[in-house]
Coordinates of C-alpha atoms in Angstrom, one line a residue:
M27 CA 0.0 0.0 0.0
K28 CA 1.7 3.2 -1.2
A29 CA 1.7 6.1 1.2
V30 CA 1.6 9.8 0.0
W31 CA 2.6 12.1 3.0
R32 CA 0.7 15.2 3.2
A33 CA 0.8 18.2 5.4
F34 CA -2.9 19.1 5.6
H35 CA -4.6 22.2 7.0
K36 CA -7.2 21.1 9.5
G37 CA -9.8 19.9 7.0
G38 CA -8.6 22.2 4.4
W39 CA -8.3 20.3 1.1
L40 CA -5.7 21.8 -1.0
V41 CA -3.7 18.9 0.3
A42 CA 0.0 19.0 0.6
G43 CA 2.0 15.9 0.6
L44 CA 5.4 14.9 0.9
V45 CA 5.5 12.0 -1.6
L46 CA 8.1 9.6 -0.1
G47 CA 7.5 6.7 -2.3
S48 CA 7.6 4.5 0.7
T49 CA 5.2 2.1 2.3
I50 CA 3.7 2.2 5.7
S51 CA 4.4 -1.0 7.4
T52 CA 1.4 -2.9 8.8
A53 CA 3.6 -5.0 11.1
V54 CA 3.4 -4.6 14.8
A55 CA 4.6 -6.7 17.7
N56 CA 2.9 -10.1 17.8
D57 CA 1.2 -9.5 21.1
R58 CA -0.3 -6.4 19.8
V59 CA -1.5 -8.3 16.7
E60 CA -3.1 -11.0 18.9
T61 CA -4.8 -8.2 21.0
L62 CA -6.1 -6.6 17.9
Y63 CA -7.6 -9.7 16.4
R64 CA -9.4 -10.4 19.7
K65 CA -10.9 -7.0 19.6
L66 CA -11.9 -7.5 15.9
E67 CA -13.8 -10.5 16.9
V68 CA -16.1 -8.2 19.1
L69 CA -16.4 -5.9 16.2
A70 CA -17.5 -8.8 14.1
E71 CA -20.0 -9.8 16.8
V72 CA -21.4 -6.3 16.9
L73 CA -21.9 -6.2 13.1
G74 CA -23.4 -9.7 13.1
Q75 CA -26.0 -8.8 15.8
I76 CA -26.9 -5.8 13.9
E77 CA -27.3 -7.6 10.7
N78 CA -29.5 -10.4 12.3
H79 CA -31.6 -8.3 14.8
Y80 CA -31.6 -4.6 14.1
V81 CA -35.2 -3.5 13.3
D82 CA -34.5 -1.6 10.0
S83 CA -32.5 -2.8 7.0
I84 CA -28.9 -1.5 6.6
S85 CA -26.4 -2.5 4.0
P86 CA -23.2 -4.3 5.2
Q87 CA -21.2 -1.6 3.4
D88 CA -22.8 1.1 5.4
L89 CA -22.1 -0.8 8.6
V90 CA -18.4 -1.3 7.7
Y91 CA -18.0 2.2 6.6
G92 CA -19.6 3.5 9.8
A93 CA -17.3 1.2 12.0
A94 CA -14.3 2.6 10.1
R95 CA -15.4 6.2 10.7
G96 CA -16.0 5.4 14.4
A97 CA -12.4 4.0 14.7
V98 CA -10.9 7.0 13.0
A99 CA -13.0 9.3 15.1
E100 CA -11.1 8.1 18.2
L101 CA -7.9 9.6 16.7
D102 CA -7.1 13.3 16.2
D103 CA -9.0 15.9 14.3
H104 CA -6.9 15.6 11.1
S105 CA -7.4 11.8 10.5
A106 CA -10.5 10.8 8.5
F107 CA -12.1 7.9 6.5
F108 CA -13.4 8.4 3.0
T109 CA -15.9 6.4 1.0
P110 CA -14.8 5.8 -2.6
E111 CA -16.9 8.8 -3.7
E112 CA -15.6 11.1 -1.1
Y113 CA -12.0 9.9 -1.8
R114 CA -12.4 10.7 -5.6
E115 CA -13.6 14.2 -4.6
L116 CA -10.5 14.6 -2.3
I117 CA -8.2 13.8 -5.2
D118 CA -10.0 16.2 -7.5
V119 CA -9.5 18.9 -5.0
T120 CA -5.9 18.0 -4.6
E121 CA -5.5 18.6 -8.3
G122 CA -6.9 22.0 -7.9
E123 CA -10.3 21.8 -9.6
Y124 CA -13.7 20.8 -8.2
A125 CA -17.3 21.9 -8.1
G126 CA -18.4 23.7 -5.1
I127 CA -18.6 27.2 -3.4
G128 CA -15.0 28.0 -3.1
V129 CA -14.1 28.0 0.6
E130 CA -11.5 26.2 2.7
L131 CA -12.6 24.9 6.1
S132 CA -11.1 24.0 9.3
T133 CA -12.3 23.1 12.9
R134 CA -11.8 25.4 15.8
D135 CA -13.5 25.1 19.3
N136 CA -15.6 22.3 17.9
A137 CA -17.0 24.5 15.2
I138 CA -16.5 24.5 11.4
E139 CA -14.7 27.8 10.4
V140 CA -14.0 29.2 6.9
V141 CA -10.2 29.8 6.7
A142 CA -10.1 30.9 3.1
V143 CA -12.4 32.3 0.4
F144 CA -11.3 31.9 -3.2
D145 CA -11.4 34.9 -5.5
G146 CA -14.3 34.9 -7.9
S147 CA -16.1 32.0 -6.1
P148 CA -19.8 31.8 -5.3
A149 CA -18.8 32.2 -1.6
Q150 CA -16.9 35.5 -2.3
R151 CA -19.6 36.9 -4.5
A152 CA -22.1 36.2 -1.5
G153 CA -19.9 38.0 0.9
M154 CA -18.6 35.1 3.0
Q155 CA -15.6 36.0 5.2
V156 CA -12.7 34.2 6.7
G157 CA -13.6 33.5 10.3
S158 CA -17.3 32.6 9.4
R159 CA -18.6 29.5 11.1
I160 CA -20.9 27.1 9.1
L161 CA -23.8 26.0 11.2
R162 CA -26.1 24.2 8.6
V163 CA -25.8 23.0 5.1
D164 CA -29.3 22.6 3.5
D165 CA -31.4 20.9 6.3
E166 CA -28.4 19.4 8.2
T167 CA -26.8 20.8 11.3
F168 CA -23.0 20.2 11.8
D169 CA -20.3 20.8 14.2
G170 CA -16.5 20.4 14.4
R171 CA -16.9 16.5 14.4
N172 CA -18.6 16.6 10.9
I173 CA -16.1 18.5 8.9
E174 CA -15.6 15.8 6.2
A175 CA -19.5 15.6 5.8
V176 CA -19.6 19.4 5.4
H177 CA -17.0 19.2 2.6
A178 CA -19.0 16.5 0.8
S179 CA -22.2 18.5 1.2
L180 CA -20.8 21.7 -0.2
R181 CA -19.4 19.9 -3.3
G182 CA -21.8 18.8 -6.0
A183 CA -22.8 19.1 -9.7
P184 CA -22.1 22.6 -11.2
G185 CA -25.4 24.6 -11.3
T186 CA -27.0 22.9 -8.3
K187 CA -27.9 25.0 -5.2
V188 CA -26.9 24.7 -1.6
V189 CA -28.4 26.6 1.3
L190 CA -26.0 27.7 4.2
T191 CA -26.6 29.0 7.6
V192 CA -23.4 30.9 8.7
L193 CA -22.5 33.0 11.7
A194 CA -20.2 35.7 10.3
P195 CA -17.5 37.3 12.5
D196 CA -19.1 40.8 12.0
R197 CA -22.7 39.6 12.8
D198 CA -24.6 38.7 16.0
D199 CA -27.2 36.5 14.3
P200 CA -26.8 33.5 11.9
W201 CA -27.3 34.3 8.3
T202 CA -29.1 32.0 5.8
F203 CA -28.5 32.2 2.1
T204 CA -28.4 30.2 -1.1
L205 CA -25.4 29.6 -3.4
V206 CA -25.1 27.9 -6.8
R207 CA -22.2 25.6 -7.1
R208 CA -19.7 26.0 -9.9
W209 CA -16.4 24.7 -11.1
I210 CA -13.6 26.0 -8.7
R211 CA -10.3 26.3 -10.5
V212 CA -7.7 27.5 -8.1
A213 CA -4.9 29.5 -9.7
P214 CA -2.2 28.7 -7.1
I215 CA -0.1 31.8 -7.9
E216 CA -0.7 35.5 -8.6
A217 CA 2.2 37.8 -9.3
R218 CA 2.7 41.4 -10.0
P219 CA 5.3 44.2 -9.4
V220 CA 4.5 46.4 -6.4
L221 CA 7.5 48.8 -6.4
P222 CA 10.4 49.3 -8.7
G223 CA 12.4 46.1 -8.4
V224 CA 10.0 44.5 -5.9
E225 CA 7.8 41.7 -6.9
Y226 CA 4.7 40.3 -5.1
V227 CA 3.6 36.8 -5.2
H228 CA 0.4 35.3 -3.7
I229 CA 0.7 31.6 -3.1
K230 CA -2.9 30.5 -2.6
S231 CA -2.1 26.8 -2.0
F232 CA 0.8 24.5 -2.3
A233 CA -0.7 22.5 -5.2
R234 CA 1.3 20.3 -7.6
R235 CA 4.1 22.1 -9.6
I236 CA 3.9 25.2 -7.4
A237 CA 7.6 25.5 -6.8
T238 CA 8.2 25.1 -10.6
D239 CA 5.7 27.7 -11.4
L240 CA 7.1 30.1 -8.9
D241 CA 10.7 29.5 -10.1
A242 CA 9.4 30.3 -13.7
Q243 CA 7.7 33.4 -12.5
L244 CA 10.8 34.8 -10.8
A245 CA 12.8 34.0 -13.9
R246 CA 10.4 35.9 -16.1
R247 CA 10.5 39.0 -13.8
P248 CA 13.4 38.7 -11.4
P249 CA 13.2 40.7 -8.2
K250 CA 15.9 43.3 -8.0
S251 CA 15.2 44.9 -4.5
G252 CA 12.9 42.5 -2.8
L253 CA 10.1 40.0 -2.8
V254 CA 6.8 39.8 -1.0
I255 CA 5.5 36.2 -0.6
D256 CA 1.8 36.4 0.5
L257 CA 0.7 33.2 2.4
R258 CA -2.4 34.7 3.9
G259 CA -5.4 32.3 3.7
N260 CA -3.2 29.6 2.4
P261 CA -4.5 26.4 4.2
G262 CA -1.6 24.2 3.1
G263 CA -0.8 21.8 0.3
L264 CA 1.7 19.4 -0.8
F265 CA 4.4 18.9 1.7
D266 CA 7.2 18.3 -0.9
E267 CA 6.1 21.5 -2.6
A268 CA 6.6 23.5 0.6
I269 CA 10.1 22.0 0.8
A270 CA 10.8 23.0 -2.8
V271 CA 9.6 26.5 -2.4
S272 CA 11.8 26.9 0.7
D273 CA 14.7 25.4 -1.1
L274 CA 14.4 28.2 -3.9
F275 CA 15.6 30.8 -1.3
L276 CA 18.0 28.8 0.8
S277 CA 21.3 27.4 -0.4
E278 CA 22.1 25.1 2.5
G279 CA 21.1 24.0 5.9
P280 CA 17.8 22.6 7.4
I281 CA 14.3 23.3 6.2
V282 CA 12.1 21.0 8.2
S283 CA 12.4 17.8 10.4
V284 CA 9.6 15.2 10.7
T285 CA 9.1 13.1 13.8
G286 CA 7.1 9.9 13.9
K287 CA 6.1 7.6 16.7
S288 CA 7.7 8.3 20.1
G289 CA 9.3 11.5 18.8
R290 CA 11.8 9.6 16.6
V291 CA 13.1 11.7 13.7
I292 CA 12.2 10.0 10.5
E293 CA 12.8 12.6 7.9
Q294 CA 15.2 15.7 7.7
H295 CA 15.1 18.1 4.7
A296 CA 17.9 20.5 3.9
A297 CA 18.5 23.0 1.2
H298 CA 20.6 22.7 -1.9
E299 CA 22.8 25.3 -3.5
R300 CA 21.8 24.7 -7.1
G301 CA 19.0 27.0 -8.3
T302 CA 18.9 29.2 -5.2
Q303 CA 17.6 32.8 -5.8
P304 CA 19.7 35.8 -5.2
N305 CA 19.9 37.0 -1.6
Y306 CA 17.4 39.9 -1.9
P307 CA 15.2 40.7 1.1
I308 CA 11.9 38.8 1.5
A309 CA 8.8 39.8 3.4
I310 CA 6.3 37.0 4.1
L311 CA 2.7 37.8 4.9
I312 CA 0.8 35.5 7.2
D313 CA -2.6 35.4 9.1
N314 CA -4.7 32.9 11.0
G315 CA -5.6 31.2 7.7
S316 CA -1.9 30.4 7.0
A317 CA -1.5 26.7 7.9
S318 CA 0.5 23.6 7.5
A319 CA 2.6 23.8 4.4
A320 CA 2.4 27.5 4.4
E321 CA 3.7 27.4 8.0
I322 CA 6.6 25.2 6.9
V323 CA 7.8 27.8 4.3
A324 CA 7.2 30.8 6.6
G325 CA 9.0 28.9 9.5
A326 CA 12.0 27.8 7.4
L327 CA 12.7 31.1 5.8
H328 CA 12.1 33.0 9.1
D329 CA 14.3 30.7 11.3
R330 CA 17.1 30.7 8.8
G331 CA 17.1 34.5 8.7
R332 CA 16.0 34.7 5.1
A333 CA 12.7 36.4 5.6
R334 CA 10.7 38.8 7.9
L335 CA 7.1 38.0 8.8
F336 CA 4.3 40.5 8.8
G337 CA 0.6 40.2 9.8
E338 CA -1.0 37.9 12.3
R339 CA -0.1 34.6 14.2
S340 CA -0.5 31.7 11.9
Y341 CA -3.1 28.9 12.3
G342 CA -0.9 26.3 14.0
K343 CA -1.1 23.0 12.1
G344 CA 2.1 21.1 12.6
S345 CA 1.2 17.5 11.8
V346 CA 1.7 15.3 8.7
Q347 CA -1.0 13.2 7.2
S348 CA -0.6 10.1 5.1
I349 CA -3.2 9.4 2.3
L350 CA -3.7 5.6 2.0
D351 CA -5.6 4.0 -0.9
L352 CA -7.9 1.1 0.4
S353 CA -8.8 -2.0 -1.5
D354 CA -12.4 -1.0 -2.5
G355 CA -11.6 2.5 -3.6
S356 CA -12.1 4.2 -0.3
G357 CA -9.3 6.0 1.4
L358 CA -7.8 7.0 4.9
K359 CA -6.1 10.1 6.0
L360 CA -4.0 9.3 9.0
T361 CA -1.8 11.5 11.1
V362 CA 1.7 9.8 11.0
A363 CA 4.1 12.5 12.0
R364 CA 4.7 16.0 13.3
Y365 CA 7.2 18.5 11.9
F366 CA 9.5 21.0 13.5
T367 CA 11.0 24.2 12.0
P368 CA 14.8 24.6 11.8
S369 CA 14.9 26.2 15.2
G370 CA 13.1 23.2 16.7
Q371 CA 9.8 25.0 17.1
Q372 CA 6.8 22.7 17.1
I373 CA 3.9 25.0 15.9
D374 CA 0.9 22.6 16.3
S375 CA -1.9 24.5 18.1
K376 CA 0.6 27.4 18.6
G377 CA 1.2 29.0 15.2
I378 CA 4.0 31.2 14.2
E379 CA 4.2 34.8 15.5
P380 CA 5.1 37.5 12.9
D381 CA 8.1 39.8 13.5
D382 CA 5.8 42.7 12.8
A383 CA 2.2 42.2 14.1
V384 CA -0.1 44.2 11.8
P385 CA -3.9 43.7 12.2
A386 CA -5.8 43.4 8.9
Q387 CA -8.2 46.1 8.0
Q388 CA -11.2 45.7 5.7
N389 CA -10.7 48.6 3.3
S390 CA -6.9 48.7 3.1
D391 CA -4.0 46.1 2.9
T392 CA -2.1 47.5 6.0
V393 CA -0.1 44.2 6.1
L394 CA 1.2 44.6 2.5
D395 CA 1.9 48.3 3.2
A396 CA 4.0 47.5 6.2
A397 CA 6.0 44.9 4.3
L398 CA 6.6 47.4 1.5
D399 CA 7.7 50.0 3.9
W400 CA 10.3 47.6 5.3
L401 CA 11.5 46.8 1.8
S402 CA 11.7 50.4 0.9
D403 CA 14.0 51.3 3.9

């Protein structure tokens, strides 16, 4: 069973993965195997009793999938089980294209919170904001335990409608409205010059080829005096892409380390001299929607003295998930490791503090302005 390692934002689906090309061993100590099989006998008994005596009809597949969800629910918030249909949708989102409303979600304080709203999406046109909490989708009420179900409910055929009840950060009462799903195509990079010799790149997610695309963009219009990397609202993405983006700006030394069971270091990633960008100053913009792979880049470049951070404390998602294909087309997302920045900082549930704390304002980009002031000095 091939494993794709991914650094996920909490529930956020522009998944990032460190593709190690390795396999996750299913071998455990013999006594633990024996204990596991004894417990599986109990599970088989429960399923058999339900099949034989439960008053209503229920398919064996639904029973097994329900048991799988129950087992994974005993783990952390980032692990999840996916039916074949849900798993196909997950892969579609990983590739950067799906039909939905155009938001990234996370769980916080047992609530489902919007951490990113994509430009031009139905959600943005309706006025949804980062920090909004989703209370209901159509006729179903959800809390933080149901984030996978919310993702599935928000996605659907283009042109179909979905009714949301949301508590926005600037409202006292819930807000109910209808959106029409459409294809969401995430352009992972936006770039433009902002000052003479200063380039601005907004990395919206760490999708496939993001490092290659960024390198090509910087080659087309090389920064002379500085670079702004905007990671605000970036929920994460492919772990190996975060490594590759960091490597563009570092010529040597550590980028990130990954620890597995019992705190054992299982991966250490270092920069390479080949292809390193010139040593111009870099400002990185972060906020509470910057998570996972985005925090890897911010943490690596900051700890190595390569960049200054502006904005608000990042989300704080420092664990690594592995995506496992199961035999019937279903899938499993399993937390298998935690990562540490070059200084040894473990940012899970803590986030990364900016060097310059700049609160966001609705009608002006004060964070970008602060970064440009620093680059202009």
